[in-house]
mmCIF file of C-alpha atoms in Angstrom:
data_model
loop_
_atom_site.group_PDB
_atom_site.id
_atom_site.type_symbol
_atom_site.label_atom_id
_atom_site.label_comp_id
_atom_site.label_asym_id
_atom_site.label_seq_id
_atom_site.Cartn_x
_atom_site.Cartn_y
_atom_site.Cartn_z
ATOM 1 C CA UNK A 241 0.000 0.000 0.000
ATOM 2 C CA UNK A 242 1.329 3.438 -0.958
ATOM 3 C CA UNK A 243 1.352 6.087 1.763
ATOM 4 C CA UNK A 244 0.268 9.544 0.639
ATOM 5 C CA UNK A 245 2.749 12.358 0.970
ATOM 6 C CA UNK A 246 1.842 14.888 3.716
ATOM 7 C CA UNK A 247 0.232 18.028 2.335
ATOM 8 C CA UNK A 248 1.756 20.538 2.514
ATOM 9 C CA UNK A 249 4.972 18.506 2.808
ATOM 10 C CA UNK A 250 7.291 18.814 5.754
ATOM 11 C CA UNK A 251 10.203 20.983 4.523
ATOM 12 C CA UNK A 252 12.511 19.318 7.088
ATOM 13 C CA UNK A 253 11.921 15.807 5.728
ATOM 14 C CA UNK A 254 14.707 14.189 3.680
ATOM 15 C CA UNK A 255 14.492 14.959 -0.025
ATOM 16 C CA UNK A 256 14.205 11.316 -1.106
ATOM 17 C CA UNK A 257 11.203 10.724 1.188
ATOM 18 C CA UNK A 258 9.005 13.355 -0.407
ATOM 19 C CA UNK A 259 7.934 12.640 -3.963
ATOM 20 C CA UNK A 260 5.660 15.460 -5.055
ATOM 21 C CA UNK A 261 6.870 17.810 -2.326
ATOM 22 C CA UNK A 262 7.370 20.721 -4.755
ATOM 23 C CA UNK A 263 3.998 20.356 -6.472
ATOM 24 C CA UNK A 264 2.326 20.079 -3.062
ATOM 25 C CA UNK A 265 4.011 23.227 -1.805
ATOM 26 C CA UNK A 266 3.088 25.181 -4.922
ATOM 27 C CA UNK A 267 -0.539 24.059 -4.781
ATOM 28 C CA UNK A 268 -0.634 25.251 -1.172
ATOM 29 C CA UNK A 269 0.666 28.687 -2.235
ATOM 30 C CA UNK A 270 -2.347 29.416 -4.437
ATOM 31 C CA UNK A 271 -4.490 31.317 -1.906
ATOM 32 C CA UNK A 272 -1.533 33.627 -1.190
ATOM 33 C CA UNK A 273 -0.929 34.125 -4.923
ATOM 34 C CA UNK A 274 -4.582 35.050 -5.473
ATOM 35 C CA UNK A 275 -4.408 37.550 -2.609
ATOM 36 C CA UNK A 276 -1.233 39.071 -4.039
ATOM 37 C CA UNK A 277 -2.798 39.581 -7.463
ATOM 38 C CA UNK A 278 -5.906 41.163 -5.965
ATOM 39 C CA UNK A 279 -3.985 43.487 -3.633
ATOM 40 C CA UNK A 280 -0.873 44.316 -5.656
ATOM 41 C CA UNK A 281 -1.471 43.358 -9.272
ATOM 42 C CA UNK A 282 -5.028 44.505 -9.895
ATOM 43 C CA UNK A 283 -4.283 48.244 -10.336
ATOM 44 C CA UNK A 284 -1.638 47.593 -13.012
ATOM 45 C CA UNK A 285 -3.892 45.097 -14.803
ATOM 46 C CA UNK A 286 -6.742 47.620 -14.786
ATOM 47 C CA UNK A 287 -4.469 50.323 -16.226
ATOM 48 C CA UNK A 288 -3.361 48.053 -19.091
ATOM 49 C CA UNK A 289 -7.005 47.124 -19.762
ATOM 50 C CA UNK A 290 -8.051 50.762 -19.890
ATOM 51 C CA UNK A 291 -5.290 51.628 -22.360
ATOM 52 C CA UNK A 292 -6.274 48.748 -24.631
ATOM 53 C CA UNK A 293 -10.007 49.487 -24.325
ATOM 54 C CA UNK A 294 -9.328 53.027 -25.548
ATOM 55 C CA UNK A 295 -8.003 51.531 -28.795
ATOM 56 C CA UNK A 296 -11.283 49.630 -29.352
ATOM 57 C CA UNK A 297 -9.986 46.293 -30.725
ATOM 58 C CA UNK A 298 -12.437 44.712 -33.183
ATOM 59 C CA UNK A 299 -11.377 41.097 -32.639
ATOM 60 C CA UNK A 300 -9.227 39.063 -30.235
ATOM 61 C CA UNK A 301 -6.748 36.294 -31.006
ATOM 62 C CA UNK A 302 -5.404 34.170 -28.147
ATOM 63 C CA UNK A 303 -2.049 32.413 -28.396
ATOM 64 C CA UNK A 304 -0.700 29.818 -25.951
ATOM 65 C CA UNK A 305 0.527 26.253 -25.434
ATOM 66 C CA UNK A 306 -0.203 23.567 -22.834
ATOM 67 C CA UNK A 307 -1.641 24.750 -19.520
ATOM 68 C CA UNK A 308 -1.561 28.342 -20.747
ATOM 69 C CA UNK A 309 -3.702 27.279 -23.703
ATOM 70 C CA UNK A 310 -6.400 26.214 -21.244
ATOM 71 C CA UNK A 311 -6.139 29.594 -19.525
ATOM 72 C CA UNK A 312 -6.483 31.248 -22.944
ATOM 73 C CA UNK A 313 -9.623 29.212 -23.626
ATOM 74 C CA UNK A 314 -11.060 30.536 -20.355
ATOM 75 C CA UNK A 315 -10.287 34.068 -21.557
ATOM 76 C CA UNK A 316 -12.106 33.312 -24.820
ATOM 77 C CA UNK A 317 -15.285 32.485 -22.883
ATOM 78 C CA UNK A 318 -14.896 35.660 -20.812
ATOM 79 C CA UNK A 319 -14.321 37.930 -23.791
ATOM 80 C CA UNK A 320 -17.142 36.530 -25.878
ATOM 81 C CA UNK A 321 -19.711 36.307 -23.074
ATOM 82 C CA UNK A 322 -18.832 39.376 -20.994
ATOM 83 C CA UNK A 323 -17.799 41.744 -23.804
ATOM 84 C CA UNK A 324 -19.343 40.293 -26.957
ATOM 85 C CA UNK A 325 -15.930 40.413 -28.655
ATOM 86 C CA UNK A 326 -15.370 37.648 -31.228
ATOM 87 C CA UNK A 327 -12.303 35.575 -30.350
ATOM 88 C CA UNK A 328 -10.168 32.903 -31.925
ATOM 89 C CA UNK A 329 -7.393 30.575 -30.771
ATOM 90 C CA UNK A 330 -4.407 30.932 -33.063
ATOM 91 C CA UNK A 331 -2.485 28.236 -34.913
ATOM 92 C CA UNK A 332 1.080 29.461 -34.531
ATOM 93 C CA UNK A 333 2.415 27.263 -37.312
ATOM 94 C CA UNK A 334 0.607 29.439 -39.872
ATOM 95 C CA UNK A 335 3.122 32.143 -38.941
ATOM 96 C CA UNK A 336 6.180 30.240 -37.753
ATOM 97 C CA UNK A 337 6.140 27.356 -40.268
ATOM 98 C CA UNK A 338 4.181 28.723 -43.231
ATOM 99 C CA UNK A 339 5.133 32.393 -43.000
ATOM 100 C CA UNK A 340 1.555 33.696 -43.275
ATOM 101 C CA UNK A 341 1.192 37.410 -42.582
ATOM 102 C CA UNK A 342 -2.503 38.256 -42.084
ATOM 103 C CA UNK A 343 -3.662 41.860 -41.659
ATOM 104 C CA UNK A 344 -4.102 42.251 -37.901
ATOM 105 C CA UNK A 345 -4.864 45.954 -37.784
ATOM 106 C CA UNK A 346 -6.972 46.750 -34.696
ATOM 107 C CA UNK A 347 -6.852 43.095 -33.569
ATOM 108 C CA UNK A 348 -5.888 42.390 -29.963
ATOM 109 C CA UNK A 349 -3.452 39.461 -29.743
ATOM 110 C CA UNK A 350 -3.131 38.056 -26.216
ATOM 111 C CA UNK A 351 -0.281 35.601 -25.665
ATOM 112 C CA UNK A 352 -0.379 33.602 -22.437
ATOM 113 C CA UNK A 353 2.803 31.887 -21.242
ATOM 114 C CA UNK A 354 4.090 30.944 -17.797
ATOM 115 C CA UNK A 355 7.732 31.404 -18.783
ATOM 116 C CA UNK A 356 7.421 33.733 -21.745
ATOM 117 C CA UNK A 357 10.318 31.868 -23.312
ATOM 118 C CA UNK A 358 8.970 29.540 -26.005
ATOM 119 C CA UNK A 359 10.381 30.566 -29.413
ATOM 120 C CA UNK A 360 7.133 30.049 -31.341
ATOM 121 C CA UNK A 361 5.195 32.244 -28.930
ATOM 122 C CA UNK A 362 7.807 34.979 -29.209
ATOM 123 C CA UNK A 363 8.012 34.721 -33.009
ATOM 124 C CA UNK A 364 4.265 34.704 -33.574
ATOM 125 C CA UNK A 365 3.762 37.653 -31.211
ATOM 126 C CA UNK A 366 6.500 39.635 -32.930
ATOM 127 C CA UNK A 367 4.918 38.871 -36.316
ATOM 128 C CA UNK A 368 1.480 39.893 -35.016
ATOM 129 C CA UNK A 369 2.822 43.230 -33.829
ATOM 130 C CA UNK A 370 4.499 43.812 -37.178
ATOM 131 C CA UNK A 371 1.152 43.023 -38.837
ATOM 132 C CA UNK A 372 -0.574 45.812 -36.923
ATOM 133 C CA UNK A 373 -1.908 43.959 -33.882
ATOM 134 C CA UNK A 374 -2.230 45.297 -30.365
ATOM 135 C CA UNK A 375 -0.109 42.761 -28.485
ATOM 136 C CA UNK A 376 -0.467 41.769 -24.840
ATOM 137 C CA UNK A 377 1.715 39.213 -23.059
ATOM 138 C CA UNK A 378 0.375 37.542 -19.900
ATOM 139 C CA UNK A 379 3.325 35.861 -18.177
ATOM 140 C CA UNK A 380 4.964 35.006 -14.876
ATOM 141 C CA UNK A 381 8.175 36.663 -16.033
ATOM 142 C CA UNK A 382 8.164 40.397 -16.900
ATOM 143 C CA UNK A 383 11.774 40.092 -18.105
ATOM 144 C CA UNK A 384 10.980 37.317 -20.583
ATOM 145 C CA UNK A 385 11.528 37.516 -24.356
ATOM 146 C CA UNK A 386 7.759 37.402 -24.868
ATOM 147 C CA UNK A 387 7.191 40.408 -22.614
ATOM 148 C CA UNK A 388 9.964 42.179 -24.491
ATOM 149 C CA UNK A 389 8.356 41.829 -27.935
ATOM 150 C CA UNK A 390 4.839 42.692 -26.732
ATOM 151 C CA UNK A 391 3.427 46.190 -26.539
ATOM 152 C CA UNK A 392 1.709 45.504 -23.208
ATOM 153 C CA UNK A 393 2.389 43.059 -20.396
ATOM 154 C CA UNK A 394 0.448 41.630 -17.445
ATOM 155 C CA UNK A 395 2.469 39.993 -14.667
ATOM 156 C CA UNK A 396 0.560 37.119 -13.017
ATOM 157 C CA UNK A 397 2.784 37.427 -9.916
ATOM 158 C CA UNK A 398 2.797 33.716 -9.051
ATOM 159 C CA UNK A 399 6.441 33.621 -7.973
ATOM 160 C CA UNK A 400 8.922 30.931 -9.116
ATOM 161 C CA UNK A 401 7.257 27.650 -10.080
ATOM 162 C CA UNK A 402 9.658 24.697 -9.901
ATOM 163 C CA UNK A 403 7.423 21.637 -10.243
ATOM 164 C CA UNK A 404 6.951 20.585 -13.857
ATOM 165 C CA UNK A 405 3.133 20.456 -13.580
ATOM 166 C CA UNK A 406 1.864 24.043 -13.558
ATOM 167 C CA UNK A 407 -0.554 24.701 -10.703
ATOM 168 C CA UNK A 408 -0.271 28.150 -9.160
ATOM 169 C CA UNK A 409 0.581 29.767 -12.499
ATOM 170 C CA UNK A 410 -2.650 28.376 -13.970
ATOM 171 C CA UNK A 411 -4.955 29.825 -11.326
ATOM 172 C CA UNK A 412 -2.927 33.052 -11.325
ATOM 173 C CA UNK A 413 -3.366 33.320 -15.095
ATOM 174 C CA UNK A 414 -7.120 32.794 -14.775
ATOM 175 C CA UNK A 415 -7.469 35.531 -12.168
ATOM 176 C CA UNK A 416 -5.246 37.953 -14.092
ATOM 177 C CA UNK A 417 -7.253 37.357 -17.274
ATOM 178 C CA UNK A 418 -10.528 37.814 -15.398
ATOM 179 C CA UNK A 419 -9.323 41.139 -13.975
ATOM 180 C CA UNK A 420 -8.125 42.218 -17.408
ATOM 181 C CA UNK A 421 -11.481 41.469 -19.041
ATOM 182 C CA UNK A 422 -13.290 43.235 -16.204
ATOM 183 C CA UNK A 423 -11.003 46.217 -16.784
ATOM 184 C CA UNK A 424 -11.878 46.245 -20.488
ATOM 185 C CA UNK A 425 -15.555 46.542 -19.608
ATOM 186 C CA UNK A 426 -14.990 49.194 -16.933
ATOM 187 C CA UNK A 427 -15.445 46.841 -13.983
ATOM 188 C CA UNK A 428 -13.308 46.658 -10.851
ATOM 189 C CA UNK A 429 -13.248 42.889 -10.308
ATOM 190 C CA UNK A 430 -14.450 43.057 -6.702
ATOM 191 C CA UNK A 431 -16.434 39.823 -7.164
ATOM 192 C CA UNK A 432 -13.087 37.972 -7.086
ATOM 193 C CA UNK A 433 -12.321 38.990 -3.500
ATOM 194 C CA UNK A 434 -14.011 35.850 -2.139
ATOM 195 C CA UNK A 435 -11.592 33.543 -3.958
ATOM 196 C CA UNK A 436 -8.496 33.370 -1.702
ATOM 197 C CA UNK A 437 -10.390 32.310 1.430
ATOM 198 C CA UNK A 438 -12.488 29.781 -0.501
ATOM 199 C CA UNK A 439 -9.362 28.394 -2.174
ATOM 200 C CA UNK A 440 -7.760 27.926 1.232
ATOM 201 C CA UNK A 441 -10.756 25.951 2.470
ATOM 202 C CA UNK A 442 -10.842 23.760 -0.623
ATOM 203 C CA UNK A 443 -7.163 22.879 -0.407
ATOM 204 C CA UNK A 444 -7.649 21.878 3.239
ATOM 205 C CA UNK A 445 -10.011 19.095 2.124
ATOM 206 C CA UNK A 446 -7.245 16.831 0.838
ATOM 207 C CA UNK A 447 -8.567 13.759 2.659
ATOM 208 C CA UNK A 448 -11.733 13.886 0.519
ATOM 209 C CA UNK A 449 -9.642 14.001 -2.625
ATOM 210 C CA UNK A 450 -7.414 11.163 -1.431
ATOM 211 C CA UNK A 451 -10.466 8.907 -1.112
ATOM 212 C CA UNK A 452 -11.493 9.826 -4.658
ATOM 213 C CA UNK A 453 -7.986 9.059 -5.887
ATOM 214 C CA UNK A 454 -8.360 5.465 -4.726
ATOM 215 C CA UNK A 455 -10.978 4.980 -7.468
ATOM 216 C CA UNK A 456 -8.440 5.835 -10.169
ATOM 217 C CA UNK A 457 -5.225 4.218 -8.991
ATOM 218 C CA UNK A 458 -5.563 1.413 -11.553
ATOM 219 C CA UNK A 459 -7.583 3.294 -14.181
ATOM 220 C CA UNK A 460 -6.576 2.610 -17.775
ATOM 221 C CA UNK A 461 -8.262 5.739 -19.085
ATOM 222 C CA UNK A 462 -10.478 8.578 -17.884
ATOM 223 C CA UNK A 463 -13.007 10.905 -19.477
ATOM 224 C CA UNK A 464 -13.497 14.438 -18.189
ATOM 225 C CA UNK A 465 -16.370 16.578 -19.411
ATOM 226 C CA UNK A 466 -17.929 19.981 -18.838
ATOM 227 C CA UNK A 467 -19.567 22.859 -20.688
ATOM 228 C CA UNK A 468 -19.196 26.618 -20.778
ATOM 229 C CA UNK A 469 -16.762 28.137 -18.321
ATOM 230 C CA UNK A 470 -16.024 24.659 -16.934
ATOM 231 C CA UNK A 471 -14.694 23.278 -20.222
ATOM 232 C CA UNK A 472 -11.187 24.795 -19.805
ATOM 233 C CA UNK A 473 -11.144 23.181 -16.336
ATOM 234 C CA UNK A 474 -11.889 19.784 -17.871
ATOM 235 C CA UNK A 475 -9.049 20.226 -20.361
ATOM 236 C CA UNK A 476 -6.603 21.369 -17.690
ATOM 237 C CA UNK A 477 -7.563 18.500 -15.361
ATOM 238 C CA UNK A 478 -6.993 15.995 -18.179
ATOM 239 C CA UNK A 479 -3.591 17.521 -18.889
ATOM 240 C CA UNK A 480 -2.592 17.358 -15.217
ATOM 241 C CA UNK A 481 -3.617 13.698 -14.942
ATOM 242 C CA UNK A 482 -1.771 12.730 -18.116
ATOM 243 C CA UNK A 483 1.468 14.536 -17.365
ATOM 244 C CA UNK A 484 1.712 13.366 -13.734
ATOM 245 C CA UNK A 485 0.114 9.889 -13.566
ATOM 246 C CA UNK A 486 0.417 8.956 -17.288
ATOM 247 C CA UNK A 487 -3.253 7.898 -17.370
ATOM 248 C CA UNK A 488 -4.775 8.702 -20.792
ATOM 249 C CA UNK A 489 -7.380 11.324 -19.893
ATOM 250 C CA UNK A 490 -9.733 12.577 -22.585
ATOM 251 C CA UNK A 491 -11.421 15.956 -22.163
ATOM 252 C CA UNK A 492 -14.629 16.688 -24.053
ATOM 253 C CA UNK A 493 -17.198 19.417 -24.116
ATOM 254 C CA UNK A 494 -20.441 17.770 -23.017
ATOM 255 C CA UNK A 495 -21.921 18.555 -26.420
ATOM 256 C CA UNK A 496 -18.994 16.931 -28.235
ATOM 257 C CA UNK A 497 -19.170 13.901 -25.944
ATOM 258 C CA UNK A 498 -22.672 13.178 -27.228
ATOM 259 C CA UNK A 499 -21.483 13.429 -30.849
ATOM 260 C CA UNK A 500 -19.710 10.066 -30.842
ATOM 261 C CA UNK A 501 -17.277 9.605 -27.936
ATOM 262 C CA UNK A 502 -20.166 8.631 -25.613
ATOM 263 C CA UNK A 503 -20.037 5.210 -27.299
ATOM 264 C CA UNK A 504 -16.812 4.351 -25.441
ATOM 265 C CA UNK A 505 -18.381 5.021 -22.031
ATOM 266 C CA UNK A 506 -19.666 1.941 -20.192
ATOM 267 C CA UNK A 507 -20.239 0.799 -16.626
ATOM 268 C CA UNK A 508 -16.530 0.490 -15.904
ATOM 269 C CA UNK A 509 -15.511 3.783 -17.480
ATOM 270 C CA UNK A 510 -14.598 6.505 -14.959
ATOM 271 C CA UNK A 511 -16.042 9.882 -15.950
ATOM 272 C CA UNK A 512 -15.394 13.151 -14.129
ATOM 273 C CA UNK A 513 -17.937 15.904 -14.776
ATOM 274 C CA UNK A 514 -17.041 19.490 -13.893
ATOM 275 C CA UNK A 515 -20.406 21.119 -13.234
ATOM 276 C CA UNK A 516 -20.278 24.898 -13.061
ATOM 277 C CA UNK A 517 -23.194 26.357 -11.127
ATOM 278 C CA UNK A 518 -24.967 28.432 -13.780
ATOM 279 C CA UNK A 519 -25.828 28.248 -17.463
ATOM 280 C CA UNK A 520 -22.923 25.911 -18.220
ATOM 281 C CA UNK A 521 -24.102 23.441 -15.613
ATOM 282 C CA UNK A 522 -27.653 23.594 -16.943
ATOM 283 C CA UNK A 523 -26.372 22.860 -20.459
ATOM 284 C CA UNK A 524 -24.478 19.840 -19.073
ATOM 285 C CA UNK A 525 -27.533 18.351 -17.317
ATOM 286 C CA UNK A 526 -28.729 16.180 -20.266
ATOM 287 C CA UNK A 527 -25.184 14.856 -20.677
ATOM 288 C CA UNK A 528 -25.125 13.773 -17.025
ATOM 289 C CA UNK A 529 -28.456 12.019 -17.539
ATOM 290 C CA UNK A 530 -27.043 10.100 -20.517
ATOM 291 C CA UNK A 531 -23.921 9.138 -18.563
ATOM 292 C CA UNK A 532 -25.997 7.854 -15.653
ATOM 293 C CA UNK A 533 -28.142 5.943 -18.134
ATOM 294 C CA UNK A 534 -25.046 4.165 -19.422
ATOM 295 C CA UNK A 535 -24.044 3.183 -15.894
ATOM 296 C CA UNK A 536 -20.837 5.209 -15.968
ATOM 297 C CA UNK A 537 -18.750 5.589 -12.815
ATOM 298 C CA UNK A 538 -19.640 9.287 -12.614
ATOM 299 C CA UNK A 539 -17.789 11.634 -10.282
ATOM 300 C CA UNK A 540 -19.016 15.238 -10.119
ATOM 301 C CA UNK A 541 -16.986 18.282 -9.133
ATOM 302 C CA UNK A 542 -19.565 20.976 -8.478
ATOM 303 C CA UNK A 543 -22.713 21.928 -6.547
ATOM 304 C CA UNK A 544 -24.082 19.573 -3.898
ATOM 305 C CA UNK A 545 -27.305 18.943 -5.843
ATOM 306 C CA UNK A 546 -25.304 17.376 -8.686
ATOM 307 C CA UNK A 547 -22.812 15.538 -6.466
ATOM 308 C CA UNK A 548 -25.655 13.808 -4.631
ATOM 309 C CA UNK A 549 -26.843 12.247 -7.901
ATOM 310 C CA UNK A 550 -23.405 10.919 -8.887
ATOM 311 C CA UNK A 551 -21.392 7.861 -7.861
ATOM 312 C CA UNK A 552 -19.083 10.169 -5.910
ATOM 313 C CA UNK A 553 -17.890 13.742 -6.003
ATOM 314 C CA UNK A 554 -16.476 16.859 -4.433
ATOM 315 C CA UNK A 555 -18.850 19.640 -3.399
ATOM 316 C CA UNK A 556 -17.767 23.149 -4.378
ATOM 317 C CA UNK A 557 -18.912 26.303 -2.542
ATOM 318 C CA UNK A 558 -20.633 27.948 -5.506
ATOM 319 C CA UNK A 559 -23.408 29.946 -3.820
ATOM 320 C CA UNK A 560 -21.409 33.156 -3.389
ATOM 321 C CA UNK A 561 -19.228 32.792 -6.500
ATOM 322 C CA UNK A 562 -20.123 34.165 -9.938
ATOM 323 C CA UNK A 563 -20.194 31.498 -12.652
ATOM 324 C CA UNK A 564 -17.293 33.061 -14.533
ATOM 325 C CA UNK A 565 -15.094 32.863 -11.403
ATOM 326 C CA UNK A 566 -15.841 29.255 -10.469
ATOM 327 C CA UNK A 567 -13.118 27.772 -12.742
ATOM 328 C CA UNK A 568 -10.475 29.269 -10.432
ATOM 329 C CA UNK A 569 -11.871 27.051 -7.657
ATOM 330 C CA UNK A 570 -12.934 24.045 -9.766
ATOM 331 C CA UNK A 571 -9.399 23.169 -10.760
ATOM 332 C CA UNK A 572 -8.076 22.973 -7.176
ATOM 333 C CA UNK A 573 -9.536 19.562 -6.206
ATOM 334 C CA UNK A 574 -8.561 18.281 -9.648
ATOM 335 C CA UNK A 575 -4.949 19.374 -9.150
ATOM 336 C CA UNK A 576 -5.022 17.536 -5.825
ATOM 337 C CA UNK A 577 -6.558 14.521 -7.551
ATOM 338 C CA UNK A 578 -3.753 14.363 -10.119
ATOM 339 C CA UNK A 579 -1.229 14.645 -7.297
ATOM 340 C CA UNK A 580 -2.871 11.947 -5.148
ATOM 341 C CA UNK A 581 -3.394 9.494 -8.034
ATOM 342 C CA UNK A 582 0.246 9.887 -9.032
ATOM 343 C CA UNK A 583 1.474 9.303 -5.474
ATOM 344 C CA UNK A 584 -0.813 6.259 -5.171
ATOM 345 C CA UNK A 585 0.693 4.828 -8.356
ATOM 346 C CA UNK A 586 4.196 5.165 -6.886
ATOM 347 C CA UNK A 587 5.341 8.002 -9.134
ATOM 348 C CA UNK A 588 6.737 11.468 -8.501
ATOM 349 C CA UNK A 589 4.467 14.263 -9.790
ATOM 350 C CA UNK A 590 7.294 16.799 -9.497
ATOM 351 C CA UNK A 591 9.257 15.245 -12.345
ATOM 352 C CA UNK A 592 7.120 13.653 -15.064
ATOM 353 C CA UNK A 593 9.187 11.697 -17.553
ATOM 354 C CA UNK A 594 10.225 13.315 -20.840
ATOM 355 C CA UNK A 595 9.074 16.821 -19.835
ATOM 356 C CA UNK A 596 10.882 20.114 -19.295
ATOM 357 C CA UNK A 597 9.608 23.181 -17.439
ATOM 358 C CA UNK A 598 10.111 25.462 -20.436
ATOM 359 C CA UNK A 599 9.026 23.736 -23.637
ATOM 360 C CA UNK A 600 10.748 25.336 -26.611
ATOM 361 C CA UNK A 601 8.490 24.660 -29.580
ATOM 362 C CA UNK A 602 8.956 26.375 -32.922
#
């Protein structure tokens, strides 16, 4: 039987006795990071948003890779729903491999990157600026090459992140992007003030997550689904599970799941549903009914009313949290789940095989 690593880990314990100690410590830092952004970073983010709003961009393109790509997808939902601005996710190879040079006059190009160091992100952002775009870099490194080639920069203020799986930089990116979008629409982002305390309470419920992890220790594959604002959470959770535990985890929009992939779900297939309390959760309801009808091992991350109708789950405090802010909380138990499953399988989530902290794609 594998013994779970203490959370947060004991910093005095010998190095070789603490697999996952860095990831655990960085997950535990997230409430403090959220507080820092709200208290120290929000004014600068609002100022950048006001300057960009004055230029009235007609369209938004979002550029990112990996975990940052999931944060960018969250921003796409925010921008389209809250501002009515059409958005697209870029294919960087059109610029870096094919040399395309579209006219980007009056287009806002937002590039999200934890390190700000990937060559394709830097090259595509430089090309976008040369093509007339308003360029904004959202990074954890204001001295990065990406920040240097961008006209504007937002610092997510997460502090150094050493574990290969990104945790605190993901939630920091979400909050920074939320505050930026609120700034574009003239808002002050005060609805986000509830997040740090709620995040602290969620992270303290590790024992609940550890019991869920026991269901997936020997899983051969997993399906994670959601709709609306929760869909980026599903994608990020799948990425975390794959890169730490090596379990193939497939993330689908609930609508896409019904268009074919539902056929692979049976009574031994573990399915995690991220149910955002709001319109996204309502849109997911028929999908949950179909999954229950197929006898799926359904675990729900979301409101109590949905968890009670599932095989198991984790109740989120959604009553006082706006739907668009819930993804910042939804991902926390799923980060813990990836950590706990990986520990239970005898692996070290700090150092997934074949991965590097800064991935230099071109």
